[in-house]
Coordinates of C-alpha atoms and ligand atoms in Angstrom, one line a residue:
X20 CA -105.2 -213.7 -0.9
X21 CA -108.6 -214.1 0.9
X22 CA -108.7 -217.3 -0.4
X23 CA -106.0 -218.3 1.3
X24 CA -107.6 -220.1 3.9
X25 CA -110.1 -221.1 2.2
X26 CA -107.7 -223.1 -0.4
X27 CA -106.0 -224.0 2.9
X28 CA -108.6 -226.2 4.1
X29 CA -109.9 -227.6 0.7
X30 CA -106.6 -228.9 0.4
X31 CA -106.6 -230.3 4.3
X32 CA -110.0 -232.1 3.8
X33 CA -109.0 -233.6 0.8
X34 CA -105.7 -234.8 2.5
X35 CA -107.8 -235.9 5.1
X36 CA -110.5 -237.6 3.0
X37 CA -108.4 -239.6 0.8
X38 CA -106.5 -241.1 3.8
X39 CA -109.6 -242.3 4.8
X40 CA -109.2 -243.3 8.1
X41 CA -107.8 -240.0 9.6
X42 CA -104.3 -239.6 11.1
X43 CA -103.1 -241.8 14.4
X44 CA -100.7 -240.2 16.5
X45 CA -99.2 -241.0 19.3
X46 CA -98.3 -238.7 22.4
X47 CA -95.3 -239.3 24.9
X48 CA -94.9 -237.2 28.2
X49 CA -92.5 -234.8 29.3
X50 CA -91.0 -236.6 32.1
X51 CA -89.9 -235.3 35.3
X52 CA -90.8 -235.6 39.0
X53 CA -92.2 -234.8 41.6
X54 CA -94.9 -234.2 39.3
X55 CA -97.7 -232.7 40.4
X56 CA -96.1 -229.7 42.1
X57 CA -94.9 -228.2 39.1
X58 CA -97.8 -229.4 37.0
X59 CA -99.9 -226.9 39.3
X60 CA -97.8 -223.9 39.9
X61 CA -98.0 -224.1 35.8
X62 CA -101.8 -224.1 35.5
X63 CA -102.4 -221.3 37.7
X64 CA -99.7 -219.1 35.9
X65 CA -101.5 -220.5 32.6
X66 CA -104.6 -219.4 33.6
X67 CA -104.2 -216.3 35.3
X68 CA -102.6 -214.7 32.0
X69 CA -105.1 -216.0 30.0
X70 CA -107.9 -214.0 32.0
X71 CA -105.6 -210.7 31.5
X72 CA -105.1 -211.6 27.4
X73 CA -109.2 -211.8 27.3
X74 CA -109.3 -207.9 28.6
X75 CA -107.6 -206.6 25.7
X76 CA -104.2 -205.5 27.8
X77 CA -100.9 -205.9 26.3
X78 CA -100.0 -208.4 29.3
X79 CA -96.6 -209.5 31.1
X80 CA -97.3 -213.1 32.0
X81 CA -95.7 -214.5 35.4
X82 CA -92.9 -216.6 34.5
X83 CA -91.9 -219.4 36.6
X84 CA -89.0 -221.6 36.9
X85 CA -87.3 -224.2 37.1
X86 CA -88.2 -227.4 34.6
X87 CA -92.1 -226.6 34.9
X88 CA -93.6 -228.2 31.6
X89 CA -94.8 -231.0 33.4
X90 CA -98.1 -232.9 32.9
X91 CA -98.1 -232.4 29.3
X92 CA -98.4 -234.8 26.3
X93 CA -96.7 -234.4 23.6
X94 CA -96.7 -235.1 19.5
X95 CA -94.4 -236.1 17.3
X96 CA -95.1 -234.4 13.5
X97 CA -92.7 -233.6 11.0
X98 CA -92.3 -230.3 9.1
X99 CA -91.1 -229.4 6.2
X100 CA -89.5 -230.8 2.9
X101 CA -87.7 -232.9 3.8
X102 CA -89.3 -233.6 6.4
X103 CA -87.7 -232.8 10.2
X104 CA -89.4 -234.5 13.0
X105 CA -90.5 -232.8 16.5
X106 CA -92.2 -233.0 19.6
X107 CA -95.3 -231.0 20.3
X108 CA -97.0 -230.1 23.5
X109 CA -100.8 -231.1 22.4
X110 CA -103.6 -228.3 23.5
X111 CA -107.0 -228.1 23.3
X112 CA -107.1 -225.0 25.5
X113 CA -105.5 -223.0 22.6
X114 CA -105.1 -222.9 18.8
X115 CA -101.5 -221.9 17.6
X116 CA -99.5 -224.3 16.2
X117 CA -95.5 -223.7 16.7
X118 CA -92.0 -224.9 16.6
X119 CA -88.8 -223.0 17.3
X120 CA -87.0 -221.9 14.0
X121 CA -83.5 -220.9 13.3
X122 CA -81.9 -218.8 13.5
X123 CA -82.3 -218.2 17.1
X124 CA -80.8 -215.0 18.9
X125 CA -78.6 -216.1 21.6
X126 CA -80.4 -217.4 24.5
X127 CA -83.9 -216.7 22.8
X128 CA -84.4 -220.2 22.1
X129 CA -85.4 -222.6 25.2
X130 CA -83.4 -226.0 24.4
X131 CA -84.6 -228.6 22.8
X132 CA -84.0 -232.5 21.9
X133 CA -84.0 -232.4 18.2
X134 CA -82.8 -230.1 15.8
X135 CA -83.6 -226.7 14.5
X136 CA -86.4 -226.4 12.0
X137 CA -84.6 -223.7 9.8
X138 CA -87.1 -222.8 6.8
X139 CA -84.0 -222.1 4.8
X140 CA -83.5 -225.5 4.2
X141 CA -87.2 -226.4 3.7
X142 CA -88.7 -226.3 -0.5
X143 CA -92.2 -225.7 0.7
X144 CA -92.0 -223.2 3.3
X145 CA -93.5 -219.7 2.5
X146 CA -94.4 -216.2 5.1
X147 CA -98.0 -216.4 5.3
X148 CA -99.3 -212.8 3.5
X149 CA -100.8 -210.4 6.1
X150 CA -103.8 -210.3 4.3
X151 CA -104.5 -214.2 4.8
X152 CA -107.4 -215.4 6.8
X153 CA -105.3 -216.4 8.9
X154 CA -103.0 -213.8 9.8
X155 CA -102.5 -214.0 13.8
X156 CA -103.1 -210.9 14.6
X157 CA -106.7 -210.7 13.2
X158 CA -107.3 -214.5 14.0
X159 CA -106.2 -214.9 17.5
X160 CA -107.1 -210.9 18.3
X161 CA -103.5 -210.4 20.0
X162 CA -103.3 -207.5 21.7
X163 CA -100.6 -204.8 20.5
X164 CA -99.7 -207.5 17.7
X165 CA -98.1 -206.2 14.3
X166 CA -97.9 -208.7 11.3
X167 CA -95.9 -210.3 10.1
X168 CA -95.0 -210.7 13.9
X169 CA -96.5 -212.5 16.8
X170 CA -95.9 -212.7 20.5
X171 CA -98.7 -215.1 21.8
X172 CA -98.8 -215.5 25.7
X173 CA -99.8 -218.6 27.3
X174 CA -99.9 -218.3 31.7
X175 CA -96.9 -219.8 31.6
X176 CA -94.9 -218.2 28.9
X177 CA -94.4 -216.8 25.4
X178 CA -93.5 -217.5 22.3
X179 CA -93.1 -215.1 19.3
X180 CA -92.0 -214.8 15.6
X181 CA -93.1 -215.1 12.3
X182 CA -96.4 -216.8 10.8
X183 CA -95.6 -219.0 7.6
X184 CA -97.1 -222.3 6.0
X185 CA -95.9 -225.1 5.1
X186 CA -96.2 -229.5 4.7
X187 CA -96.6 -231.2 7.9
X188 CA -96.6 -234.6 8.1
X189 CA -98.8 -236.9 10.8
X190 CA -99.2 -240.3 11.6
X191 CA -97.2 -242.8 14.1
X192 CA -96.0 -245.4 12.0
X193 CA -95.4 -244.9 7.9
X194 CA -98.3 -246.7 7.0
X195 CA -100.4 -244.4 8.4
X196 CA -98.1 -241.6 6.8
X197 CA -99.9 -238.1 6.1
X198 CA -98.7 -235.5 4.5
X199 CA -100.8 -232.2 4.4
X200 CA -99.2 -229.0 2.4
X201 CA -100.0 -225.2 3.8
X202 CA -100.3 -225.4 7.2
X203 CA -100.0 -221.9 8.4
X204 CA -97.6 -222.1 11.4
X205 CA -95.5 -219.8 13.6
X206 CA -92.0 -220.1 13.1
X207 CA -90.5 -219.0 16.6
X208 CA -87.5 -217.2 17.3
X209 CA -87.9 -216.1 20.5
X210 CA -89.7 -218.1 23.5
X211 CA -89.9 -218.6 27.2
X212 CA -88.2 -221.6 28.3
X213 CA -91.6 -223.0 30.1
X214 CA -91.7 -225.4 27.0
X215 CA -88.6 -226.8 27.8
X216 CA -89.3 -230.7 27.2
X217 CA -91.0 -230.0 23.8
X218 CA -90.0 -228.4 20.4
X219 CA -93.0 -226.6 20.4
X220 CA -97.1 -226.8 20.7
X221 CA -100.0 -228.1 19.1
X222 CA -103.2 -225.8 19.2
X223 CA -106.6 -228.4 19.0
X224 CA -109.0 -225.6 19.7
X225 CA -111.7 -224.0 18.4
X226 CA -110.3 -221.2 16.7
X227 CA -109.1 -220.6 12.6
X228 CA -105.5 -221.6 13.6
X229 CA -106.0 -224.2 15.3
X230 CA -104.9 -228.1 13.5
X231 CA -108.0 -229.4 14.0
X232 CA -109.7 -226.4 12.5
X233 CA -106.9 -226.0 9.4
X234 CA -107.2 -230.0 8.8
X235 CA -111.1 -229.5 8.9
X236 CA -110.7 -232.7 10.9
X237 CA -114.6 -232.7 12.1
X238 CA -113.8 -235.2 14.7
X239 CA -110.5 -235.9 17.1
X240 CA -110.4 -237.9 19.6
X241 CA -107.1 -239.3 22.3
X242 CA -106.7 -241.3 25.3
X243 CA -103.8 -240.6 27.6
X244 CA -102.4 -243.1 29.6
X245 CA -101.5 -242.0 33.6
X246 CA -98.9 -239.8 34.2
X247 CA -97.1 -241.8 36.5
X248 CA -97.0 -244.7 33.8
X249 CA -93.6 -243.4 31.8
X250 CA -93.6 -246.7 29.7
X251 CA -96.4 -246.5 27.3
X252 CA -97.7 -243.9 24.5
X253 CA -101.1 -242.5 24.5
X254 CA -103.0 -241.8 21.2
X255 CA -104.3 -239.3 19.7
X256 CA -106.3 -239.1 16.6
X257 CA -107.5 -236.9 13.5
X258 CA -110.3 -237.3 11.3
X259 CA -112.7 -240.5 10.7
X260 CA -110.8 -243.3 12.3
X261 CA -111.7 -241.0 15.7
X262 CA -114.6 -242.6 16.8
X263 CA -116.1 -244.4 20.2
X264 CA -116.5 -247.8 19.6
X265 CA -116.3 -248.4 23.1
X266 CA -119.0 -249.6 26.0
X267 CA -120.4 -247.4 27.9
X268 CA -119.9 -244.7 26.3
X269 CA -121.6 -241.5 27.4
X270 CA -122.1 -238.2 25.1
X271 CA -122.9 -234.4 26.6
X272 CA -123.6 -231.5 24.1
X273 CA -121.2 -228.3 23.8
X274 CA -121.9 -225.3 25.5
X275 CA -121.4 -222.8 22.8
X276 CA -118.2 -220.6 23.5
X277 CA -118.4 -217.2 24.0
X278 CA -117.7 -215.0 20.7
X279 CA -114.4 -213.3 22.1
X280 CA -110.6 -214.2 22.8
X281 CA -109.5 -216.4 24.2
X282 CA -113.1 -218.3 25.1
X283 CA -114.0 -218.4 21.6
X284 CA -110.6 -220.9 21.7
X285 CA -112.0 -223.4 24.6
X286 CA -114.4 -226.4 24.5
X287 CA -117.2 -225.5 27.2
X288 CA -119.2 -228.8 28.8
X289 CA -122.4 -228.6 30.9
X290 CA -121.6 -229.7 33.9
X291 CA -124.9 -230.0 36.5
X292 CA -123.2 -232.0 39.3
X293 CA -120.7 -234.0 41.2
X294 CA -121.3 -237.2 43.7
X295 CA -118.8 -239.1 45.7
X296 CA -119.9 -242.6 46.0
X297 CA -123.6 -242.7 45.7
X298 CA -123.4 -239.2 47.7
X299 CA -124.7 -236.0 45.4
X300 CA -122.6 -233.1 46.8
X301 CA -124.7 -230.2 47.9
X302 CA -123.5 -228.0 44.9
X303 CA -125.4 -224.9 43.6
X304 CA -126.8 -225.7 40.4
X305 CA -125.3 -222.8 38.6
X306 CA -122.4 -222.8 39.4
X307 CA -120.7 -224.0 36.4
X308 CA -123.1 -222.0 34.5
X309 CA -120.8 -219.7 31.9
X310 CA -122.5 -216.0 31.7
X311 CA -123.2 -213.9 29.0
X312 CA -120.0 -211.5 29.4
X313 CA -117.9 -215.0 29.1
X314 CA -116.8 -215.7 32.7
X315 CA -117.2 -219.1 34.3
X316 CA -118.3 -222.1 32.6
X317 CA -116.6 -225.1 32.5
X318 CA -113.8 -226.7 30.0
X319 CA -112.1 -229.4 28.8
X320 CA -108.5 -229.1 28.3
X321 CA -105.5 -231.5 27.7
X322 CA -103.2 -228.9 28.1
X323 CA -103.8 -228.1 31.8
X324 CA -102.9 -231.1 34.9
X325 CA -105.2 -230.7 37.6
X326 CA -108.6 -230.0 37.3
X327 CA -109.5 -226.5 39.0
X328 CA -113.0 -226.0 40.3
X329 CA -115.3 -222.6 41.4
X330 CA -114.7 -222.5 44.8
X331 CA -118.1 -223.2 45.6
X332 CA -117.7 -227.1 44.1
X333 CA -114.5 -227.4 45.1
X334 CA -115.0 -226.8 49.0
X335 CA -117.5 -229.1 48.9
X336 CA -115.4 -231.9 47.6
X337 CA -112.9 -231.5 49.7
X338 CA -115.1 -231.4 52.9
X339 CA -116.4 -234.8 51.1
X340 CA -112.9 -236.3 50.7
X341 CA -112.1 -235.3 54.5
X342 CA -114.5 -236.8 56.0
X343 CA -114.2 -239.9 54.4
X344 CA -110.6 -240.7 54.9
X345 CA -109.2 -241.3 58.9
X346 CA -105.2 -240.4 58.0
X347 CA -104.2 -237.1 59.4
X348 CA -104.0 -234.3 57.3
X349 CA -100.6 -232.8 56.2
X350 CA -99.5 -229.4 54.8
X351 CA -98.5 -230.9 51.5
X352 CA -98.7 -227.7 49.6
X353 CA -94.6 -227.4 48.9
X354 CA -94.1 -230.2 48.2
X355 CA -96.9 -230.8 45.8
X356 CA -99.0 -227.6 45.1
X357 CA -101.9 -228.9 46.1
X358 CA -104.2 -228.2 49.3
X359 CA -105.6 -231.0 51.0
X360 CA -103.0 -234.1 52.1
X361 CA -102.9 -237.2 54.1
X362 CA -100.2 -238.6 55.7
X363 CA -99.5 -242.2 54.5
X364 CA -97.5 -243.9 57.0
X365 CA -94.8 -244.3 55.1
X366 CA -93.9 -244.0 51.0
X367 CA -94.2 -247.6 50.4
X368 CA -97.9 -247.6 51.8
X369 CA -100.8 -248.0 49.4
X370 CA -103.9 -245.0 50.0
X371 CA -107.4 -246.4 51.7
X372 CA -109.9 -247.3 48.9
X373 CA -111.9 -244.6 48.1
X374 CA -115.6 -244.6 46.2
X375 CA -115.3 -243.0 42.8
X376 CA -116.1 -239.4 42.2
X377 CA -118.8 -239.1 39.7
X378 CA -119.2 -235.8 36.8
X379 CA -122.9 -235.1 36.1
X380 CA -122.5 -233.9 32.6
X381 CA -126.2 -233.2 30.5
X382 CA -126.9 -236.4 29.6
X383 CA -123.8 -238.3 30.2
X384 CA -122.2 -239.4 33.5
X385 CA -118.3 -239.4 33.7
X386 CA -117.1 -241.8 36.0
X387 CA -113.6 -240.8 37.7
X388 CA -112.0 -243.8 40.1
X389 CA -110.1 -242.3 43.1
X390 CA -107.0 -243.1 40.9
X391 CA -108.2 -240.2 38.6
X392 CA -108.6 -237.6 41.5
X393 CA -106.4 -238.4 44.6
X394 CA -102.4 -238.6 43.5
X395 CA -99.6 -240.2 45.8
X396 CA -96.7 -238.4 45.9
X397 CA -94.4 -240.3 48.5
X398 CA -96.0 -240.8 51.8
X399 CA -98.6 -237.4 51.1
X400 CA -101.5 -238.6 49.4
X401 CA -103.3 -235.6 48.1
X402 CA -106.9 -234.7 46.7
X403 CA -105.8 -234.1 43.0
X404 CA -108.2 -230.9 42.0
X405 CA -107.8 -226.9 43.0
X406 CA -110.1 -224.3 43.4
X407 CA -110.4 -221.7 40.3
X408 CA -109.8 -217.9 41.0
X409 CA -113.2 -216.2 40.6
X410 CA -114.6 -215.5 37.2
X411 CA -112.3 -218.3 35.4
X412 CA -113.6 -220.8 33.6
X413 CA -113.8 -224.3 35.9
X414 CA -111.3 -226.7 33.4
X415 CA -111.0 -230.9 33.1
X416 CA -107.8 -231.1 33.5
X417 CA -105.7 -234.0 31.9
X418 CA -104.8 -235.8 35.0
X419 CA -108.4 -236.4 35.5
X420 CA -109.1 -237.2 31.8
X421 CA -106.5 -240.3 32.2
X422 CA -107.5 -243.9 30.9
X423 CA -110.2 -242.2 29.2
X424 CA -111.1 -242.5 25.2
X425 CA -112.5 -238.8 24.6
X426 CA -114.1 -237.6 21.7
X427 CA -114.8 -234.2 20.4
X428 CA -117.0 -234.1 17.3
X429 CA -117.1 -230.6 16.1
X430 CA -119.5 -231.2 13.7
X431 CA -122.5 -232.5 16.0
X432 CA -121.2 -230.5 18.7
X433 CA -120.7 -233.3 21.3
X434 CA -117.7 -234.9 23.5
X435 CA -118.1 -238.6 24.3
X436 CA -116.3 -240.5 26.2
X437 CA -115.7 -244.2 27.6
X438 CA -113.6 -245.6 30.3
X439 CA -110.4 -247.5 28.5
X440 CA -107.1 -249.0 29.1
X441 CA -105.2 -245.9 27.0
X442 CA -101.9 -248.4 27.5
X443 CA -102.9 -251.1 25.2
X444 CA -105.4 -248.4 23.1
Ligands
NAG20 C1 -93.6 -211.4 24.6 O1 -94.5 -211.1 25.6 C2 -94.1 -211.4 26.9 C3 -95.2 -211.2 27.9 O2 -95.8 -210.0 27.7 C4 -92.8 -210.6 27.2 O3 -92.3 -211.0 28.5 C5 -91.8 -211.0 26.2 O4 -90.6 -210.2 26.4 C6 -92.3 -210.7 24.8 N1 -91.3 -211.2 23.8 C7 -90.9 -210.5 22.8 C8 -89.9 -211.2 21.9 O5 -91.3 -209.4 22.6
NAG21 C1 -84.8 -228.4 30.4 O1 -85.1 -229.8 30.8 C2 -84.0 -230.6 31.0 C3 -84.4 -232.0 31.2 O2 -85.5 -232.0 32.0 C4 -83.1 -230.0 32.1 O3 -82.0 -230.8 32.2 C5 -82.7 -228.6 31.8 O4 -82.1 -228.0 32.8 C6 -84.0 -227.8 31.5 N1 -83.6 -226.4 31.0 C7 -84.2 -225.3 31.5 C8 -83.7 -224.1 30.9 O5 -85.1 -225.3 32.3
NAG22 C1 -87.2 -212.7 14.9 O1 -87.5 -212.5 13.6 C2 -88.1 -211.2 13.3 C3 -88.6 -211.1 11.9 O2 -87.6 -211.5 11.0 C4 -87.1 -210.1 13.7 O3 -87.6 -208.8 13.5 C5 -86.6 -210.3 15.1 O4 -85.6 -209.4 15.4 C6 -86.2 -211.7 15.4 N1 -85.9 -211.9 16.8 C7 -84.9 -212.5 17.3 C8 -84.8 -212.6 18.8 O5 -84.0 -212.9 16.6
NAG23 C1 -79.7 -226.0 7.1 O1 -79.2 -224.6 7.0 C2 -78.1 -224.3 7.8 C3 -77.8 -222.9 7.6 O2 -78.9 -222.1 7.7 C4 -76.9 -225.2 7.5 O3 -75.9 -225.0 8.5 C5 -77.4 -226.7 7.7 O4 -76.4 -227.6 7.3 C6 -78.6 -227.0 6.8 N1 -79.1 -228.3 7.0 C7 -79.4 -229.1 6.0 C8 -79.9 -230.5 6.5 O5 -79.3 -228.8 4.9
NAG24 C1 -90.7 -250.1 31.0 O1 -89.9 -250.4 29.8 C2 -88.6 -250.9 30.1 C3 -87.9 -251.0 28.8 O2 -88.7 -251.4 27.8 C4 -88.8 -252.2 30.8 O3 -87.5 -252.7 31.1 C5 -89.5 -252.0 32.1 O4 -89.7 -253.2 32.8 C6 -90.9 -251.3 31.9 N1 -91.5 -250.9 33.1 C7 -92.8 -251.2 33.4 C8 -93.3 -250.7 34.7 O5 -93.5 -251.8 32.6
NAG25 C1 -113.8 -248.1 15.2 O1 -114.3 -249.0 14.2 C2 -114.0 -248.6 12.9 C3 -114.7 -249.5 11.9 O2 -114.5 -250.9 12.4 C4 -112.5 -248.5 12.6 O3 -112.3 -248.1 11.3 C5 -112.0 -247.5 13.6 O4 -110.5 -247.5 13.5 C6 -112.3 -247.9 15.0 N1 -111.9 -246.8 15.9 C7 -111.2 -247.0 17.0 C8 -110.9 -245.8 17.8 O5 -110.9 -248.1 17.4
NAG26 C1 -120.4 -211.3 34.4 O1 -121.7 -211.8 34.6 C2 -121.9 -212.5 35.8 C3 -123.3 -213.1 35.8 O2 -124.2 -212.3 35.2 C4 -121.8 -211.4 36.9 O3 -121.9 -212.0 38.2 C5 -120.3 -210.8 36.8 O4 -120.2 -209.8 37.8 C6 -120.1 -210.3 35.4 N1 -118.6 -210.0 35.4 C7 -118.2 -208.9 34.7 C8 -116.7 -208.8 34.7 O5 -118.9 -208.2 34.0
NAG27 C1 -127.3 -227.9 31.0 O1 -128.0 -229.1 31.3 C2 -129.2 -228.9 32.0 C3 -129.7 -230.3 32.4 O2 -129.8 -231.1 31.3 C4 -130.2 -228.1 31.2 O3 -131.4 -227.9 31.9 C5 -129.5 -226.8 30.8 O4 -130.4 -226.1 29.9 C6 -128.2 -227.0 30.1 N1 -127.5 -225.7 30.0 C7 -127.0 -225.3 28.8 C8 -126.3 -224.0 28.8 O5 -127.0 -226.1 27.8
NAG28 C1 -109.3 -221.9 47.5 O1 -109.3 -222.8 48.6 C2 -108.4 -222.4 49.6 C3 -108.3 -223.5 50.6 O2 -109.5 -224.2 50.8 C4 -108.9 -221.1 50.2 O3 -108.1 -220.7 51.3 C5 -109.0 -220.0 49.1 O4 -109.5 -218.8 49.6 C6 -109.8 -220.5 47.9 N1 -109.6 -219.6 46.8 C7 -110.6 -219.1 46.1 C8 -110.3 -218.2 44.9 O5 -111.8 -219.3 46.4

């Protein structure tokens, strides 16, 4: 049984390998307005529980209402023989992959647009042994966890049930079809309904149970079109065909990840400065530095909306912003979540032109235009980033990552980038 996962990704690779471009996949959003406010009353929840998982408590994560998964993209995969499609929340700030199984306890499920996944009526499903590799409670170091059961806490919710493996299929059209047997999964029967939108969640991170890490994919890479555009798909890919062949494309090292949960989970970038315009903001140079005991840092995260920032970087961005723009300031904060806005004169009127804020990574410059940092949100017209709680990790959120193809190559330890159009991508 120790060779479980070690069959587990033979099997992946070769998948992978004889596909021979990788798997294309295309992401949709969950759709709901006015966007941004619940998009950041989720982060913070997200985040704060995440902290209290890393200590090693058994944790009761804030749980917030209303319809609050907001700002994600989402997968479509299939599961099982035959084959039942689903949408995913994709995540690169964790490594679970999940869908809600039946049966579900009254109430215990959240809803959700497609049917059931029932393993009953699946040929290849299986429990995963407890003495796998990739048993959750050794892999993901839950707290208080007993197999074969898992309750895994995200900020903004739960899920729980039982691990299992089985086929998976990827790709967005059938040509590019893949099919990938023993995927070990958790088949939930019991979740908070802060996924409501999705059928479940995607982990891309850096851990043993992540896709990314059971496909062995080496390389992923997506580009997400704006939020606000609901018409067109964003892609997402797996494996060789994930590659830059962009201009301008810039490429900054990982910062190896702390050796504990959850960090070991998250993709940490070097981050040495921020300009507006040609200005360099007057930033200490360490303070995106991650420490030795694991706090601070900065990472990347398509799972998270706005971008949150040590307070230290953040303040001085938004002194930046303030004195550049001439429209009154507004206590936006209810209505959007976020804490510097301008009054537009009315909702129809389009924001002053701003310069474009640029990310100093090591060795690579990330170029954001005020499109990918200040959000409209009828007439309120609001710097788009928040300040971190102390200790966090700083994180790229997704709503700054827009109109961006971003590469992670696991193997060379790099993330590139390159500005694109992610609608016609
Ligand atoms: C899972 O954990 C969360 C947070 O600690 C808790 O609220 C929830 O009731 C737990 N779910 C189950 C099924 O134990
Ligand atoms: C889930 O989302 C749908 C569509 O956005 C909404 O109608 C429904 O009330 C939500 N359910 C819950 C429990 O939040
Ligand atoms: C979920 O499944 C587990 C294992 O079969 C079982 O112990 C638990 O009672 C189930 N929970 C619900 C809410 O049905
Ligand atoms: C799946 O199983 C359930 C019972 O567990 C049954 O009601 C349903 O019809 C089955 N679906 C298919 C497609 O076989
Ligand atoms: C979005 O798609 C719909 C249906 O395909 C189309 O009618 C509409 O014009 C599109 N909107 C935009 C902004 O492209
Ligand atoms: C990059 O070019 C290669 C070779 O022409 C192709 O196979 C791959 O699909 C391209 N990747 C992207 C993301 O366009
Ligand atoms: C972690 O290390 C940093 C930098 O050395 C220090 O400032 C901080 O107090 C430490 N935090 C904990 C919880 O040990
Ligand atoms: C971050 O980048 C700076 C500038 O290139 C470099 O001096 C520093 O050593 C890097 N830090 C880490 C942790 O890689
Ligand atoms: C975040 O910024 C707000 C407003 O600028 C400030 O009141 C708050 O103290 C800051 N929070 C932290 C954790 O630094």
């Amino acid at each position: 049984m120790a060779s479980l996962a070690v069959l587990i990704s033979l099997v992946a690779c070769a998948a992978l390998a004889s596909g021979a471009t990788g798997v294309r996949i295309e992401l949709t959003r969950v759709h709901s307005s006015p966007f941004v406010r619940d998009a950041v009353r989720r982060d913070m929840h997200r985040h704060s529980a995440r902290r209290l998982a890393a200590s090693g408590d058994t944790v009761s994560a804030p749980v917030i209402e209303g319809p609050s998964s907001l700002g994600e993209y989402l997968m479509t995969l299939a599961i099982g023989t035959p084959p039942l499609s689903y949408p995913a929340i994709a995540d690169t700030g964790s490594d679970l992959i999940w869908t809600q199984c039946a049966p579900c306890g009254d109430d215990q499920c959240f809803q959700q647009s497609t049917p059931l996944y029932n393993p009953a009526n699946s040929t290849t499903f299986s429990y995963l042994p407890c003495s796998s590799q990739l048993s959750i409670c050794e892999a993901a170091s839950l707290p208080a966890c007993v197999c074969p059961g898992y309750n895994y806490t995200y900020g903004t919710g739960w899920t729980s049930g039982v691990q299992g493996s089985e086929t998976f299929s990827f790709g967005s059209s059938p040509a590019d079809e893949t099919s990938v047997s023993d995927i070990v999964f958790g088949c939930s029967n019991a979740s908070s309904s802060d996924f409501n939108g999705s059928s479940g969640l995607v982990g891309l991170g850096r851990g043993s149970l992540s896709l990314v890490s059971q496909l062995g994919a080496g390389t992923f890479s997506y580009c997400l079109t704006a939020l606000q555009d609901s018409n067109s798909t964003s892609t997402l890919l797996l494996g060789s065909s994930a590659s830059l062949n962009d201009t301008g494309v810039g490429t900054t090292p990982f910062v190896p990840s702390p050796d504990m949960a959850p960090f070991n989970t998250f993709y940490y970038l070097n981050l040495t400065g921020i300009s507006l315009g040609t200005t360099a903001l007057s930033i200490p140079v360490d303070v995106f530095t991650l420490a030795a005991n694991g706090t601070g840092g900065l990472i990347i995260d398509s799972g998270t909306t706005i971008t949150s920032l040590v307070d230290a970087a953040y303040q001085q961005i938004r002194a930046a912003v303030l004195s550049m723009v001439t429209l009154p300031t507004t206590d936006g904060s209810d209505a959007t979540g976020l804490d510097l806005c301008f009054a537009l004169p009315s909702s129809k009127s389009a924001p002053p032109a701003m310069p474009s804020m640029t990310l100093h990574f090591d060795g690579a410059d990330m170029v954001l235009p005020a499109g990918s940092y200040m959000t409209q949100d009828s007439n309120l017209w609001c710097l788009a980033l928040q300040n971190q709680t102390y200790g966090m990790p700083s994180i790229l959120g997704n709503y700054q990552q827009q109109n961006m193809h971003i590469l992670y190559d696991i193997g060379q330890e790099t993330m590139s980038f390159a500005p694109a159009d992610c609608s016609t991508f």
